[in-house]
Short mmCIF file of C-alpha atoms and ligand atoms in Angstrom, two decimals:
data_model
loop_
_atom_site.label_atom_id
_atom_site.label_comp_id
_atom_site.label_asym_id
_atom_site.label_seq_id
_atom_site.Cartn_x
_atom_site.Cartn_y
_atom_site.Cartn_z
CA MET A 1 -0.01 0.13 0.08
CA PRO A 2 1.73 3.41 -1.17
CA LEU A 3 2.96 5.89 1.84
CA PRO A 4 1.72 9.61 1.53
CA ARG A 5 5.15 11.10 0.80
CA THR A 6 5.09 12.75 4.25
CA ARG A 7 7.03 10.82 6.41
CA GLY A 8 6.72 11.24 10.09
CA THR A 9 3.35 11.79 10.97
CA ALA A 10 1.95 9.19 8.37
CA LEU A 11 4.81 6.81 8.59
CA ARG A 12 3.77 6.81 12.75
CA GLN A 13 0.12 6.24 11.68
CA ARG A 14 0.56 3.40 9.48
CA LEU A 15 2.72 1.65 11.75
CA ALA A 16 0.33 2.37 14.41
CA GLU A 17 -2.35 -0.08 11.60
CA LEU A 18 0.11 -2.41 11.50
CA ARG A 19 -0.05 -2.72 15.51
CA GLY A 20 -3.41 -2.72 15.70
CA PRO A 21 -6.35 -0.34 17.28
CA ASP A 22 -5.45 0.28 20.64
CA VAL A 23 -2.32 -1.52 21.21
CA PRO A 24 0.52 0.12 22.91
CA ALA A 25 3.75 0.14 21.16
CA LYS A 26 6.65 -1.83 22.50
CA ALA A 27 9.36 0.45 22.68
CA LEU A 28 12.68 -0.96 21.21
CA ASP A 29 15.25 -1.37 23.80
CA ALA A 30 18.91 -2.14 22.87
CA ARG A 31 19.26 -5.49 23.59
CA ALA A 32 16.63 -5.60 20.57
CA LEU A 33 18.37 -3.70 18.47
CA ALA A 34 21.79 -5.65 18.74
CA ALA A 35 19.32 -8.88 17.55
CA LEU A 36 18.06 -6.30 15.27
CA ALA A 37 21.37 -5.66 13.75
CA ALA A 38 22.70 -9.33 14.23
CA ASN A 39 19.93 -10.18 11.35
CA PRO A 40 19.64 -7.49 9.09
CA GLY A 41 18.50 -9.52 6.37
CA CYS A 42 15.20 -10.25 8.32
CA ALA A 43 12.20 -8.15 7.35
CA ARG A 44 9.86 -9.61 9.63
CA ARG A 45 11.91 -8.59 12.37
CA ALA A 46 12.71 -5.17 11.62
CA ILE A 47 8.60 -3.92 10.65
CA LEU A 48 7.46 -5.78 13.84
CA ASP A 49 9.85 -4.40 15.64
CA GLY A 50 9.64 -0.99 14.11
CA ALA A 51 6.13 -0.58 14.43
CA GLY A 52 6.64 -1.57 18.10
CA VAL A 53 4.48 -4.80 17.78
CA ASN A 54 4.84 -7.32 21.08
CA LYS A 55 6.36 -9.96 19.38
CA ALA A 56 6.29 -12.64 22.67
CA ASP A 57 2.73 -11.68 22.67
CA LEU A 58 2.35 -12.01 18.99
CA ALA A 59 4.19 -15.24 18.93
CA SER A 60 1.69 -16.44 21.72
CA ALA A 61 -1.34 -15.84 19.78
CA LEU A 62 0.63 -17.37 16.48
CA GLY A 63 0.37 -20.71 18.80
CA SER A 64 4.52 -20.73 19.15
CA PRO A 65 4.73 -19.02 22.35
CA SER A 66 8.67 -18.09 23.03
CA VAL A 67 10.77 -18.87 25.88
CA PHE A 68 12.14 -15.62 26.41
CA GLY A 69 12.00 -13.12 29.39
CA GLN A 70 13.21 -13.00 33.21
CA SER A 71 11.62 -14.68 35.88
CA GLN A 72 10.32 -12.34 38.20
CA PHE A 73 12.58 -12.64 41.46
CA ALA A 74 15.17 -12.55 38.94
CA LEU A 75 13.94 -9.18 37.74
CA THR A 76 13.33 -8.17 41.45
CA ARG A 77 16.74 -9.32 42.18
CA GLY A 78 18.66 -7.61 39.62
CA ASN A 79 16.78 -4.49 40.75
CA ALA A 80 18.01 -4.75 44.50
CA PHE A 81 21.73 -5.02 42.67
CA GLU A 82 21.36 -1.96 40.40
CA ALA A 83 20.56 -0.45 43.54
CA LYS A 84 22.88 -1.27 45.47
CA VAL A 85 25.39 0.04 43.07
CA LYS A 86 23.94 3.42 43.03
CA ALA A 87 23.52 3.77 46.50
CA ASP A 88 24.76 7.20 48.51
CA GLY A 89 25.16 8.90 44.93
CA GLY A 90 26.03 6.57 42.94
CA ALA A 91 29.79 6.44 45.13
CA GLU A 92 30.32 2.86 44.36
CA LEU A 93 30.09 2.96 41.04
CA LEU A 94 32.36 5.78 40.28
CA ARG A 95 34.80 4.39 42.51
CA LEU A 96 34.75 1.35 39.88
CA VAL A 97 34.77 3.60 37.06
CA HIS A 98 37.84 6.07 38.81
CA GLU A 99 39.23 2.14 39.21
CA LYS A 100 39.10 0.40 35.90
CA LEU A 101 38.69 3.42 33.60
CA ASP A 102 40.46 6.78 34.98
CA ARG A 103 42.92 6.60 37.51
CA ALA A 104 44.84 9.11 36.34
CA ALA A 105 42.00 11.67 37.11
CA GLU A 106 41.03 13.00 40.61
CA PRO A 107 38.83 10.01 42.84
CA PRO A 108 35.41 11.08 42.44
CA ALA A 109 34.76 12.65 46.10
CA GLU A 110 32.07 15.30 44.89
CA ALA A 111 30.08 14.07 41.95
CA ARG A 112 26.65 15.52 40.37
CA VAL A 113 23.65 13.12 39.81
CA PRO A 114 21.27 15.76 37.81
CA ASP A 115 17.19 15.12 38.21
CA LEU A 116 16.54 13.44 34.37
CA THR A 117 12.79 14.01 35.15
CA ALA A 118 11.03 14.87 32.05
CA SER A 119 7.57 14.13 30.48
CA GLY A 120 7.52 11.45 27.46
CA PRO A 121 10.73 10.14 25.85
CA GLN A 122 11.48 13.10 23.36
CA GLY A 123 11.52 14.93 26.57
CA ARG A 124 13.67 12.97 28.61
CA THR A 125 16.06 12.59 25.50
CA ALA A 126 16.44 16.70 25.33
CA ARG A 127 16.83 16.49 28.99
CA THR A 128 19.76 13.94 28.66
CA GLU A 129 21.77 15.92 26.25
CA LEU A 130 21.23 19.26 28.33
CA GLU A 131 22.84 17.45 31.18
CA LEU A 132 25.75 15.42 28.76
CA ARG A 133 26.38 19.16 27.57
CA GLU A 134 26.41 20.98 31.13
CA ALA A 135 28.65 18.09 32.74
CA THR A 136 30.91 17.94 29.69
CA GLU A 137 31.35 21.84 29.58
CA ARG A 138 31.78 21.95 33.12
CA SER A 139 35.67 20.26 33.11
CA GLY A 140 37.08 18.97 36.23
CA ALA A 141 33.99 17.22 37.80
CA TRP A 142 32.40 13.79 37.83
CA THR A 143 28.85 13.35 36.91
CA LEU A 144 26.95 10.27 36.75
CA LEU A 145 23.55 10.60 34.85
CA ASP A 146 21.47 7.50 36.16
CA HIS A 147 18.95 6.06 33.75
CA PRO A 148 19.23 8.75 30.76
CA MET A 149 17.26 8.49 27.80
CA LEU A 150 19.19 8.35 24.59
CA ALA A 151 17.53 8.56 20.97
CA LEU A 152 18.90 6.41 17.75
CA ASP A 153 17.40 6.52 13.98
CA VAL A 154 16.88 3.12 13.19
CA ALA A 155 15.80 2.19 9.95
CA GLY A 156 13.97 5.93 9.81
CA SER A 157 12.34 5.42 12.79
CA PRO A 158 13.69 7.20 15.96
CA ALA A 159 14.54 4.25 19.06
CA PHE A 160 14.61 5.48 22.82
CA LEU A 161 17.62 3.88 24.15
CA GLU A 162 17.60 3.46 28.23
CA PRO A 163 20.91 2.64 29.58
CA ASP A 164 21.80 2.04 33.22
CA ALA A 165 24.07 5.08 33.70
CA VAL A 166 26.55 7.16 31.78
CA VAL A 167 29.24 8.94 33.65
CA VAL A 168 30.92 12.01 32.30
CA HIS A 169 34.64 11.94 33.42
CA PRO A 170 36.04 15.21 34.45
CA ASP A 171 38.43 15.45 31.01
CA GLY A 172 34.81 15.74 29.61
CA SER A 173 34.83 12.40 27.88
CA TRP A 174 31.68 9.80 28.21
CA THR A 175 31.81 6.35 29.54
CA VAL A 176 28.56 3.54 29.40
CA VAL A 177 27.80 2.03 32.32
CA GLU A 178 25.95 -2.43 32.41
CA ILE A 179 24.88 -3.59 35.74
CA LYS A 180 23.80 -6.73 35.05
CA SER A 181 22.85 -9.33 38.07
CA PHE A 182 25.04 -12.50 36.59
CA PRO A 183 28.34 -13.33 38.70
CA LEU A 184 31.95 -12.46 37.98
CA LEU A 185 33.40 -15.89 39.29
CA ASP A 186 37.05 -15.52 40.02
CA GLY A 187 37.31 -12.16 37.88
CA SER A 188 35.40 -13.77 34.53
CA ALA A 189 32.05 -14.19 32.92
CA ASP A 190 29.98 -16.41 30.90
CA PRO A 191 31.49 -15.27 27.39
CA ALA A 192 27.77 -15.54 26.02
CA LYS A 193 26.79 -12.94 28.58
CA VAL A 194 29.40 -10.33 28.54
CA GLY A 195 29.20 -10.37 24.41
CA ALA A 196 25.27 -10.28 24.90
CA ALA A 197 26.40 -7.11 27.09
CA ALA A 198 28.47 -5.63 25.01
CA ARG A 199 26.53 -5.46 21.62
CA GLN A 200 23.83 -3.82 24.02
CA ALA A 201 26.56 -0.98 25.29
CA ALA A 202 27.60 -1.01 21.36
CA VAL A 203 24.02 0.49 20.53
CA TYR A 204 24.30 2.88 24.08
CA VAL A 205 27.73 3.75 22.26
CA LEU A 206 26.28 4.81 18.74
CA ALA A 207 24.07 6.64 20.30
CA LEU A 208 26.34 8.78 22.64
CA GLU A 209 28.09 9.55 19.61
CA GLU A 210 25.17 11.00 17.90
CA VAL A 211 24.56 13.52 20.43
CA ALA A 212 28.13 14.31 21.15
CA ALA A 213 28.30 14.87 17.53
CA ARG A 214 25.73 17.68 17.60
CA LEU A 215 27.90 19.49 20.75
CA GLU A 216 30.45 22.10 19.57
CA SER A 217 32.95 20.92 22.41
CA SER A 218 32.99 16.98 20.24
CA PRO A 219 33.07 15.13 23.86
CA ARG A 220 35.22 11.82 23.37
CA VAL A 221 32.87 8.62 24.20
CA ARG A 222 34.66 6.17 25.01
CA HIS A 223 34.72 2.52 23.51
CA ARG A 224 35.29 0.66 26.74
CA ILE A 225 32.63 0.33 28.86
CA LEU A 226 32.05 -0.49 32.77
CA LEU A 227 30.22 -3.81 33.26
CA VAL A 228 29.35 -4.03 36.79
CA CYS A 229 28.22 -7.54 37.98
CA PRO A 230 27.93 -9.36 41.73
CA ARG A 231 31.12 -10.32 42.78
CA ASP A 232 31.03 -14.44 42.95
CA PHE A 233 27.79 -15.30 45.26
CA SER A 234 27.54 -12.31 46.59
CA ASN A 235 25.90 -9.50 46.35
CA LEU A 236 28.92 -6.99 46.28
CA PRO A 237 29.85 -5.32 42.88
CA ALA A 238 32.57 -6.33 41.03
CA ALA A 239 33.53 -4.52 38.20
CA SER A 240 35.48 -4.94 34.70
CA ALA A 241 36.01 -2.92 31.34
CA VAL A 242 34.98 -4.12 28.63
CA ASP A 243 36.36 -2.60 24.88
CA ILE A 244 33.45 -2.80 22.94
CA ARG A 245 34.82 -1.10 19.26
CA LYS A 246 34.27 -5.05 17.78
CA GLN A 247 30.84 -4.86 18.46
CA ARG A 248 30.51 -1.19 17.74
CA ALA A 249 31.73 -1.06 14.36
CA VAL A 250 29.55 -4.55 13.44
CA THR A 251 26.65 -3.14 14.82
CA ALA A 252 26.65 0.50 13.39
CA ARG A 253 27.36 -1.40 9.99
CA GLN A 254 24.58 -3.77 10.01
CA LEU A 255 22.19 -0.91 11.07
CA ALA A 256 22.87 1.16 8.05
CA ARG A 257 22.05 -1.73 6.06
CA LEU A 258 18.51 -2.46 7.58
CA THR A 259 15.80 -1.82 4.80
CA ARG A 260 14.21 1.25 5.55
CA ILE A 261 10.63 0.32 7.49
CA GLU A 262 8.75 2.79 5.33
CA ASP A 263 9.96 0.49 2.23
CA ILE A 264 8.79 -2.76 3.88
CA ALA A 265 5.43 -1.24 4.94
CA GLU A 266 5.16 0.14 1.39
CA GLU A 267 5.52 -3.10 0.50
CA LEU A 268 2.53 -4.94 2.24
CA PRO A 269 -0.59 -6.04 1.23
CA GLU A 270 -3.39 -2.97 2.64
CA GLY A 271 -5.17 -3.70 5.65
CA THR A 272 -2.21 -5.56 7.51
CA CYS A 273 -2.34 -5.84 10.76
CA PHE A 274 -0.54 -8.00 14.00
CA SER A 275 -2.84 -7.45 16.36
CA PRO A 276 -3.04 -11.08 18.69
CA GLU A 277 -6.47 -9.98 18.76
CA LEU A 278 -7.18 -11.01 15.33
CA PRO A 279 -8.09 -14.67 14.43
CA GLY A 280 -5.10 -17.34 14.06
CA GLU A 281 -5.68 -17.56 10.00
CA GLU A 282 -5.65 -13.90 9.80
CA LEU A 283 -2.66 -13.13 12.22
CA THR A 284 -0.77 -16.12 10.59
CA ALA A 285 -1.12 -14.72 6.40
CA ALA A 286 -0.17 -11.61 8.12
CA VAL A 287 2.94 -12.59 9.38
CA GLU A 288 3.70 -14.51 6.33
CA SER A 289 3.28 -11.47 4.08
CA VAL A 290 6.68 -10.35 4.96
CA PRO A 291 9.72 -11.95 4.27
CA ALA A 292 12.02 -13.69 7.03
CA ALA A 293 15.80 -14.68 7.26
CA TYR A 294 15.32 -18.02 9.88
CA ALA A 295 18.82 -19.29 10.94
CA PRO A 296 19.54 -20.80 14.43
CA GLU A 297 20.79 -18.08 15.76
CA CYS A 298 17.01 -16.29 15.91
CA LEU A 299 16.34 -19.01 18.77
CA SER A 300 18.13 -17.26 21.22
CA THR A 301 17.95 -13.75 20.09
CA CYS A 302 14.01 -13.29 18.56
CA GLU A 303 10.45 -14.42 20.34
CA LEU A 304 9.30 -15.11 16.87
CA ALA A 305 11.57 -17.89 16.68
CA PHE A 306 9.88 -21.45 17.39
CA HIS A 307 7.34 -19.86 14.37
CA CYS A 308 9.74 -19.02 12.08
CA ARG A 309 11.68 -21.71 12.42
CA THR A 310 8.61 -24.59 11.79
CA ARG A 311 7.81 -22.25 8.57
CA SER A 312 11.32 -22.79 7.69
CA ARG A 313 11.63 -26.41 8.03
CA GLU A 314 8.36 -26.53 6.35
CA ALA A 315 9.48 -24.62 2.92
CA GLY A 316 12.57 -27.24 3.18
CA ALA A 317 14.79 -24.17 3.58
CA VAL A 318 18.23 -24.33 4.11
CA THR A 319 18.85 -21.69 6.45
CA SER A 320 17.40 -23.41 9.17
CA LEU A 321 20.65 -25.71 8.69
CA GLY A 322 22.73 -22.08 9.93
CA ARG A 323 24.31 -19.82 8.03
CA PRO A 324 27.67 -21.77 7.50
CA VAL A 325 25.72 -24.28 5.59
CA ARG A 326 23.53 -21.38 3.82
CA ALA A 327 26.62 -19.89 2.61
CA GLU A 328 28.26 -22.92 1.48
CA LEU A 329 25.17 -24.16 -1.17
CA GLY A 330 25.63 -20.57 -3.04
CA GLY A 331 22.44 -20.55 -5.30
CA LEU A 332 20.68 -23.76 -3.88
CA SER A 333 18.05 -22.55 -1.05
CA THR A 334 15.99 -25.38 -0.73
CA VAL A 335 16.49 -29.03 0.70
CA GLU A 336 14.73 -30.30 -2.22
CA ASP A 337 17.20 -28.37 -4.31
CA VAL A 338 20.51 -29.63 -2.64
CA LEU A 339 19.43 -33.57 -3.17
CA ALA A 340 18.28 -32.56 -6.77
CA ALA A 341 21.64 -31.27 -7.55
CA ALA A 342 23.44 -34.48 -5.73
CA ARG A 343 21.57 -36.89 -7.41
CA GLY A 344 22.66 -34.82 -10.59
CA GLU A 345 19.18 -34.13 -11.60
CA THR A 346 19.27 -30.32 -11.29
CA GLY A 347 22.23 -27.29 -11.03
CA ASP A 348 25.19 -26.64 -12.98
CA PRO A 349 28.28 -29.17 -12.42
CA SER A 350 30.77 -26.51 -13.02
CA ASP A 351 29.17 -24.72 -9.70
CA PRO A 352 31.52 -25.40 -7.18
CA ALA A 353 28.32 -26.45 -4.63
CA VAL A 354 26.79 -28.61 -6.98
CA ALA A 355 30.23 -30.26 -7.90
CA ALA A 356 30.86 -31.11 -4.48
CA LEU A 357 27.65 -32.33 -3.36
CA ARG A 358 27.82 -34.95 -6.23
CA ARG A 359 31.23 -35.51 -5.01
CA ALA A 360 29.91 -36.38 -1.53
CA ALA A 361 27.09 -38.64 -2.94
CA ALA A 362 29.42 -40.51 -5.23
CA LEU A 363 31.50 -41.17 -1.78
CA ARG A 364 28.52 -42.22 0.02
CA ALA A 365 27.40 -44.58 -2.66
CA GLU A 366 30.96 -46.11 -2.50
CA ALA A 367 30.73 -46.28 1.02
CA LEU A 368 27.54 -47.77 1.16
CA GLU A 369 28.14 -50.32 -1.87
CA ALA A 370 31.60 -51.34 -0.16
CA ALA A 371 29.28 -51.86 3.29
CA CYS A 372 27.21 -53.93 1.97
CA ARG A 373 29.47 -56.26 0.16
S1 SF4 B 1 12.96 -16.05 13.99
FE1 SF4 B 1 11.77 -15.01 12.24
S2 SF4 B 1 11.21 -12.94 12.63
FE2 SF4 B 1 13.02 -13.13 14.16
S3 SF4 B 1 14.75 -12.85 13.50
FE3 SF4 B 1 14.40 -15.03 12.75
S4 SF4 B 1 13.68 -15.09 10.86
FE4 SF4 B 1 13.35 -12.86 11.62
#
């Protein structure tokens, strides 16, 4: 359905229609953005996230509920740990930033913790930017921004992000702080969890860089972030500086490659809606009208993974076998195509993938023959 050329309001209206009447938008967070950036070829995820569709509700309505989300107990424990880390005006948190990232600076005996309250995400983003500017200009002092709000343009729509904290150093540089509830055991943590935290922090760094670029003083956004976790099995904070340069570069490249949400919306049939209130058949048709790019990695990053995996298997798509296998198979996109090529029924013999499949099929036949003798 063609969109009116006036962007902004028209796009927001179209995205609200896709979400369904009276369905509130689910805000994109850094975790979702990092996952989106990890699968930039998936138009389905891009439009659902862009429209603020709650994918967990959608997956349940499709009959393939996700296994995502933290338990209430884990959330409460995480919140209690964060409150402890930030107690006394963030004294312990700032001590850790000083110790791990900026030992040359004066220790943070006195630090400002400005009030960032404002109405709505736009108001909070503006307030954060104002405080960042003021703190940067007031050189020689430490400032802790507790739950600031940042905006990042994602495929033509703004996403509002809320890091746990941002610290402004006395030299005016900025550090992202991530507070997680998984433990640091003997100084190291689960690499998968640290990697996920680093990807999330990379999204915050990109958003902060957009703010920094608007300021006259062009402050430096540090590419080493502070990860704070409980030490061993206690509730005491321990911290580690994490270099996120690689994650930042990958995320920036992937986000830039995302198809514009506006363009995907234009391709959808008129009346498409993803409201979980719709009958199952209608909802399935709406979801299937947007191309997906399923890969096994989706299982750990997207709420729709079980639904997309079933569809991908039904279609015999080789992507369900994993990206490395997909890459090896060149232009062969279904299991049926692969088997036909291996049997010599289809495919160009000069294609390296086809040649390798035929060689493998011949070796297998030989081995089977030898085993039967
Ligand atoms: S699970 Fe489906 S919607 Fe989600 S990223 Fe994978 S293919 Fe896209």
